[in-house]
């Protein structure tokens, strides 16, 4: 189950999005929400969410500034806003999706699918890298032996007898 948080200065928007997620995205759990972005800035690192639903236009701290002030994060961002003019900027900072208010349920479900696909690909890439690193590490444990047929790499424990 993925853990989500919501940051939106409109309390009704927070409640509506929570309801949509709870009723249409069964594998997402909304673990926290804030209508004050300054408070959210302090609390998000402690909650350690997988998904951040983020409004852009908020008093005292807009969504982009909040993201820039957060320490390195491991969550995916889905912007939820009433303004369409920030879409290009949102995608430049690698937002998974950009949904306009009022939220259309099918768009929300699609955004969640994108998060899952992205995470799945990142996990697969990470596993592939781990396997490649393990093979590389094992190859460093081998000894190269030159012969008339070329160079052969063997593990030291495979050597029974040596003669030159």
Short mmCIF file of the C-alpha atoms (twelve columns), coordinates in Angstrom:
data_MODEL
# 
_entry.id   MODEL 
# 
loop_
_atom_site.group_PDB 
_atom_site.id 
_atom_site.type_symbol 
_atom_site.label_atom_id 
_atom_site.label_alt_id 
_atom_site.label_comp_id 
_atom_site.label_asym_id 
_atom_site.label_seq_id 
_atom_site.Cartn_x 
_atom_site.Cartn_y 
_atom_site.Cartn_z 
_atom_site.pdbx_PDB_model_num 
ATOM 1   C CA . UNK A 1   0.000   0.000   0.000   1 
ATOM 2   C CA . UNK A 2   1.314   3.433   -0.945  1 
ATOM 3   C CA . UNK A 3   1.227   6.231   1.605   1 
ATOM 4   C CA . UNK A 4   -0.027  9.633   0.451   1 
ATOM 5   C CA . UNK A 5   -0.183  13.124  1.910   1 
ATOM 6   C CA . UNK A 6   -2.184  16.124  0.745   1 
ATOM 7   C CA . UNK A 7   -1.159  19.781  0.940   1 
ATOM 8   C CA . UNK A 8   -3.851  22.262  -0.112  1 
ATOM 9   C CA . UNK A 9   -4.882  25.516  1.543   1 
ATOM 10  C CA . UNK A 10  -8.563  24.854  0.747   1 
ATOM 11  C CA . UNK A 11  -9.950  22.531  3.416   1 
ATOM 12  C CA . UNK A 12  -12.860 21.475  1.154   1 
ATOM 13  C CA . UNK A 13  -10.387 20.465  -1.553  1 
ATOM 14  C CA . UNK A 14  -8.479  18.350  0.981   1 
ATOM 15  C CA . UNK A 15  -11.638 16.580  2.138   1 
ATOM 16  C CA . UNK A 16  -12.819 15.994  -1.451  1 
ATOM 17  C CA . UNK A 17  -9.467  14.539  -2.510  1 
ATOM 18  C CA . UNK A 18  -9.327  12.320  0.591   1 
ATOM 19  C CA . UNK A 19  -12.796 11.018  -0.231  1 
ATOM 20  C CA . UNK A 20  -11.834 10.356  -3.870  1 
ATOM 21  C CA . UNK A 21  -8.664  8.498   -2.883  1 
ATOM 22  C CA . UNK A 22  -10.399 6.471   -0.169  1 
ATOM 23  C CA . UNK A 23  -13.256 5.458   -2.471  1 
ATOM 24  C CA . UNK A 24  -11.482 4.969   -5.801  1 
ATOM 25  C CA . UNK A 25  -7.865  4.095   -5.011  1 
ATOM 26  C CA . UNK A 26  -7.963  1.159   -2.578  1 
ATOM 27  C CA . UNK A 27  -4.195  0.658   -2.512  1 
ATOM 28  C CA . UNK A 28  -3.484  4.263   -1.457  1 
ATOM 29  C CA . UNK A 29  -3.690  5.372   2.159   1 
ATOM 30  C CA . UNK A 30  -3.903  9.084   2.957   1 
ATOM 31  C CA . UNK A 31  -1.774  9.274   6.093   1 
ATOM 32  C CA . UNK A 32  -1.756  13.058  6.582   1 
ATOM 33  C CA . UNK A 33  -3.041  16.313  5.150   1 
ATOM 34  C CA . UNK A 34  -2.252  19.950  5.766   1 
ATOM 35  C CA . UNK A 35  -3.919  23.192  4.768   1 
ATOM 36  C CA . UNK A 36  -0.883  25.140  5.988   1 
ATOM 37  C CA . UNK A 37  2.115   24.658  3.638   1 
ATOM 38  C CA . UNK A 38  4.605   25.897  6.249   1 
ATOM 39  C CA . UNK A 39  3.446   23.205  8.663   1 
ATOM 40  C CA . UNK A 40  3.554   20.646  5.840   1 
ATOM 41  C CA . UNK A 41  7.159   21.610  5.094   1 
ATOM 42  C CA . UNK A 42  8.134   20.640  8.637   1 
ATOM 43  C CA . UNK A 43  6.082   17.444  8.791   1 
ATOM 44  C CA . UNK A 44  6.462   15.802  5.351   1 
ATOM 45  C CA . UNK A 45  9.994   14.465  5.999   1 
ATOM 46  C CA . UNK A 46  8.769   12.823  9.211   1 
ATOM 47  C CA . UNK A 47  5.778   11.182  7.511   1 
ATOM 48  C CA . UNK A 48  7.915   9.906   4.604   1 
ATOM 49  C CA . UNK A 49  5.108   9.569   2.018   1 
ATOM 50  C CA . UNK A 50  5.204   7.759   -1.321  1 
ATOM 51  C CA . UNK A 51  2.912   10.305  -2.999  1 
ATOM 52  C CA . UNK A 52  2.486   14.024  -2.399  1 
ATOM 53  C CA . UNK A 53  -0.732  15.598  -3.687  1 
ATOM 54  C CA . UNK A 54  0.203   19.271  -3.860  1 
ATOM 55  C CA . UNK A 55  -1.664  22.486  -4.583  1 
ATOM 56  C CA . UNK A 56  0.345   25.281  -6.214  1 
ATOM 57  C CA . UNK A 57  -1.298  28.580  -5.263  1 
ATOM 58  C CA . UNK A 58  -1.210  28.775  -1.471  1 
ATOM 59  C CA . UNK A 59  -0.586  31.704  0.895   1 
ATOM 60  C CA . UNK A 60  2.885   32.151  2.478   1 
ATOM 61  C CA . UNK A 61  4.460   29.289  0.502   1 
ATOM 62  C CA . UNK A 62  3.451   28.045  -2.927  1 
ATOM 63  C CA . UNK A 63  3.749   24.413  -3.984  1 
ATOM 64  C CA . UNK A 64  6.941   24.898  -6.011  1 
ATOM 65  C CA . UNK A 65  8.699   26.706  -3.165  1 
ATOM 66  C CA . UNK A 66  7.597   23.999  -0.742  1 
ATOM 67  C CA . UNK A 67  9.152   21.328  -2.970  1 
ATOM 68  C CA . UNK A 68  12.409  23.253  -3.296  1 
ATOM 69  C CA . UNK A 69  12.678  23.665  0.467   1 
ATOM 70  C CA . UNK A 70  12.093  20.000  1.233   1 
ATOM 71  C CA . UNK A 71  15.196  17.867  1.754   1 
ATOM 72  C CA . UNK A 72  15.929  15.185  -0.818  1 
ATOM 73  C CA . UNK A 73  12.721  13.260  -1.264  1 
ATOM 74  C CA . UNK A 74  11.669  9.826   -2.351  1 
ATOM 75  C CA . UNK A 75  8.050   10.608  -3.146  1 
ATOM 76  C CA . UNK A 76  6.173   11.227  -6.362  1 
ATOM 77  C CA . UNK A 77  4.350   14.518  -6.840  1 
ATOM 78  C CA . UNK A 78  0.877   14.938  -8.301  1 
ATOM 79  C CA . UNK A 79  -0.130  18.571  -8.557  1 
ATOM 80  C CA . UNK A 80  -3.780  19.339  -7.836  1 
ATOM 81  C CA . UNK A 81  -4.619  22.907  -8.791  1 
ATOM 82  C CA . UNK A 82  -7.203  25.196  -10.304 1 
ATOM 83  C CA . UNK A 83  -4.608  26.874  -12.531 1 
ATOM 84  C CA . UNK A 84  -3.466  25.344  -15.803 1 
ATOM 85  C CA . UNK A 85  -0.640  27.813  -16.502 1 
ATOM 86  C CA . UNK A 86  1.847   25.983  -14.239 1 
ATOM 87  C CA . UNK A 87  1.715   22.636  -16.040 1 
ATOM 88  C CA . UNK A 88  4.974   23.033  -17.981 1 
ATOM 89  C CA . UNK A 89  6.856   24.082  -14.844 1 
ATOM 90  C CA . UNK A 90  5.369   21.142  -12.943 1 
ATOM 91  C CA . UNK A 91  6.565   18.610  -15.491 1 
ATOM 92  C CA . UNK A 92  10.013  20.213  -15.573 1 
ATOM 93  C CA . UNK A 93  10.420  19.245  -11.942 1 
ATOM 94  C CA . UNK A 94  9.338   15.685  -12.740 1 
ATOM 95  C CA . UNK A 95  5.776   15.758  -11.467 1 
ATOM 96  C CA . UNK A 96  3.997   12.498  -12.243 1 
ATOM 97  C CA . UNK A 97  0.772   14.288  -13.121 1 
ATOM 98  C CA . UNK A 98  -1.014  17.633  -13.070 1 
ATOM 99  C CA . UNK A 99  -4.709  17.483  -12.256 1 
ATOM 100 C CA . UNK A 100 -7.103  20.407  -12.479 1 
ATOM 101 C CA . UNK A 101 -9.778  21.098  -9.895  1 
ATOM 102 C CA . UNK A 102 -12.461 19.912  -9.669  1 
ATOM 103 C CA . UNK A 103 -10.866 16.462  -9.715  1 
ATOM 104 C CA . UNK A 104 -12.193 14.007  -12.275 1 
ATOM 105 C CA . UNK A 105 -12.103 10.533  -10.746 1 
ATOM 106 C CA . UNK A 106 -10.794 8.824   -13.874 1 
ATOM 107 C CA . UNK A 107 -7.912  11.330  -14.068 1 
ATOM 108 C CA . UNK A 108 -7.014  10.634  -10.444 1 
ATOM 109 C CA . UNK A 109 -7.045  6.876   -11.024 1 
ATOM 110 C CA . UNK A 110 -4.822  7.325   -14.105 1 
ATOM 111 C CA . UNK A 111 -2.383  9.476   -12.127 1 
ATOM 112 C CA . UNK A 112 -2.114  6.757   -9.477  1 
ATOM 113 C CA . UNK A 113 -1.482  4.179   -12.222 1 
ATOM 114 C CA . UNK A 114 1.369   6.356   -13.505 1 
ATOM 115 C CA . UNK A 115 2.901   6.467   -10.028 1 
ATOM 116 C CA . UNK A 116 2.725   2.681   -9.742  1 
ATOM 117 C CA . UNK A 117 4.258   2.154   -13.187 1 
ATOM 118 C CA . UNK A 118 7.040   4.640   -12.440 1 
ATOM 119 C CA . UNK A 119 7.813   2.977   -9.118  1 
ATOM 120 C CA . UNK A 120 7.755   -0.474  -10.684 1 
ATOM 121 C CA . UNK A 121 10.211  0.599   -13.388 1 
ATOM 122 C CA . UNK A 122 12.475  2.263   -10.835 1 
ATOM 123 C CA . UNK A 123 12.453  -0.900  -8.716  1 
ATOM 124 C CA . UNK A 124 13.279  -3.066  -11.733 1 
ATOM 125 C CA . UNK A 125 16.078  -0.711  -12.737 1 
ATOM 126 C CA . UNK A 126 17.414  -0.792  -9.199  1 
ATOM 127 C CA . UNK A 127 17.332  -4.617  -9.172  1 
ATOM 128 C CA . UNK A 128 19.083  -4.736  -12.559 1 
ATOM 129 C CA . UNK A 129 21.782  -2.387  -11.266 1 
ATOM 130 C CA . UNK A 130 22.206  -4.517  -8.143  1 
ATOM 131 C CA . UNK A 131 22.622  -7.650  -10.243 1 
ATOM 132 C CA . UNK A 132 25.151  -5.924  -12.498 1 
ATOM 133 C CA . UNK A 133 27.106  -4.668  -9.496  1 
ATOM 134 C CA . UNK A 134 27.120  -8.148  -7.968  1 
ATOM 135 C CA . UNK A 135 28.474  -9.629  -11.204 1 
ATOM 136 C CA . UNK A 136 31.111  -6.919  -11.333 1 
ATOM 137 C CA . UNK A 137 32.030  -7.510  -7.690  1 
ATOM 138 C CA . UNK A 138 32.350  -11.232 -8.327  1 
ATOM 139 C CA . UNK A 139 34.525  -10.624 -11.376 1 
ATOM 140 C CA . UNK A 140 36.976  -8.658  -9.217  1 
ATOM 141 C CA . UNK A 141 37.398  -11.719 -7.025  1 
ATOM 142 C CA . UNK A 142 38.647  -13.723 -9.991  1 
ATOM 143 C CA . UNK A 143 42.244  -14.175 -10.988 1 
ATOM 144 C CA . UNK A 144 43.280  -13.783 -14.605 1 
ATOM 145 C CA . UNK A 145 45.403  -16.614 -15.991 1 
ATOM 146 C CA . UNK A 146 47.036  -16.294 -19.326 1 
ATOM 147 C CA . UNK A 147 47.318  -19.339 -21.571 1 
ATOM 148 C CA . UNK A 148 48.021  -20.126 -25.213 1 
ATOM 149 C CA . UNK A 149 44.273  -19.849 -25.832 1 
ATOM 150 C CA . UNK A 150 43.918  -16.374 -24.254 1 
ATOM 151 C CA . UNK A 151 43.071  -15.133 -20.793 1 
ATOM 152 C CA . UNK A 152 40.895  -17.125 -18.472 1 
ATOM 153 C CA . UNK A 153 39.313  -15.736 -15.294 1 
ATOM 154 C CA . UNK A 154 38.970  -18.163 -12.389 1 
ATOM 155 C CA . UNK A 155 38.046  -17.940 -8.722  1 
ATOM 156 C CA . UNK A 156 40.946  -18.664 -6.362  1 
ATOM 157 C CA . UNK A 157 39.010  -21.511 -4.758  1 
ATOM 158 C CA . UNK A 158 38.836  -23.233 -8.167  1 
ATOM 159 C CA . UNK A 159 42.623  -23.503 -8.337  1 
ATOM 160 C CA . UNK A 160 43.894  -26.908 -7.296  1 
ATOM 161 C CA . UNK A 161 47.412  -26.814 -8.642  1 
ATOM 162 C CA . UNK A 162 49.646  -24.217 -10.311 1 
ATOM 163 C CA . UNK A 163 52.764  -24.699 -12.399 1 
ATOM 164 C CA . UNK A 164 54.558  -22.371 -14.753 1 
# 
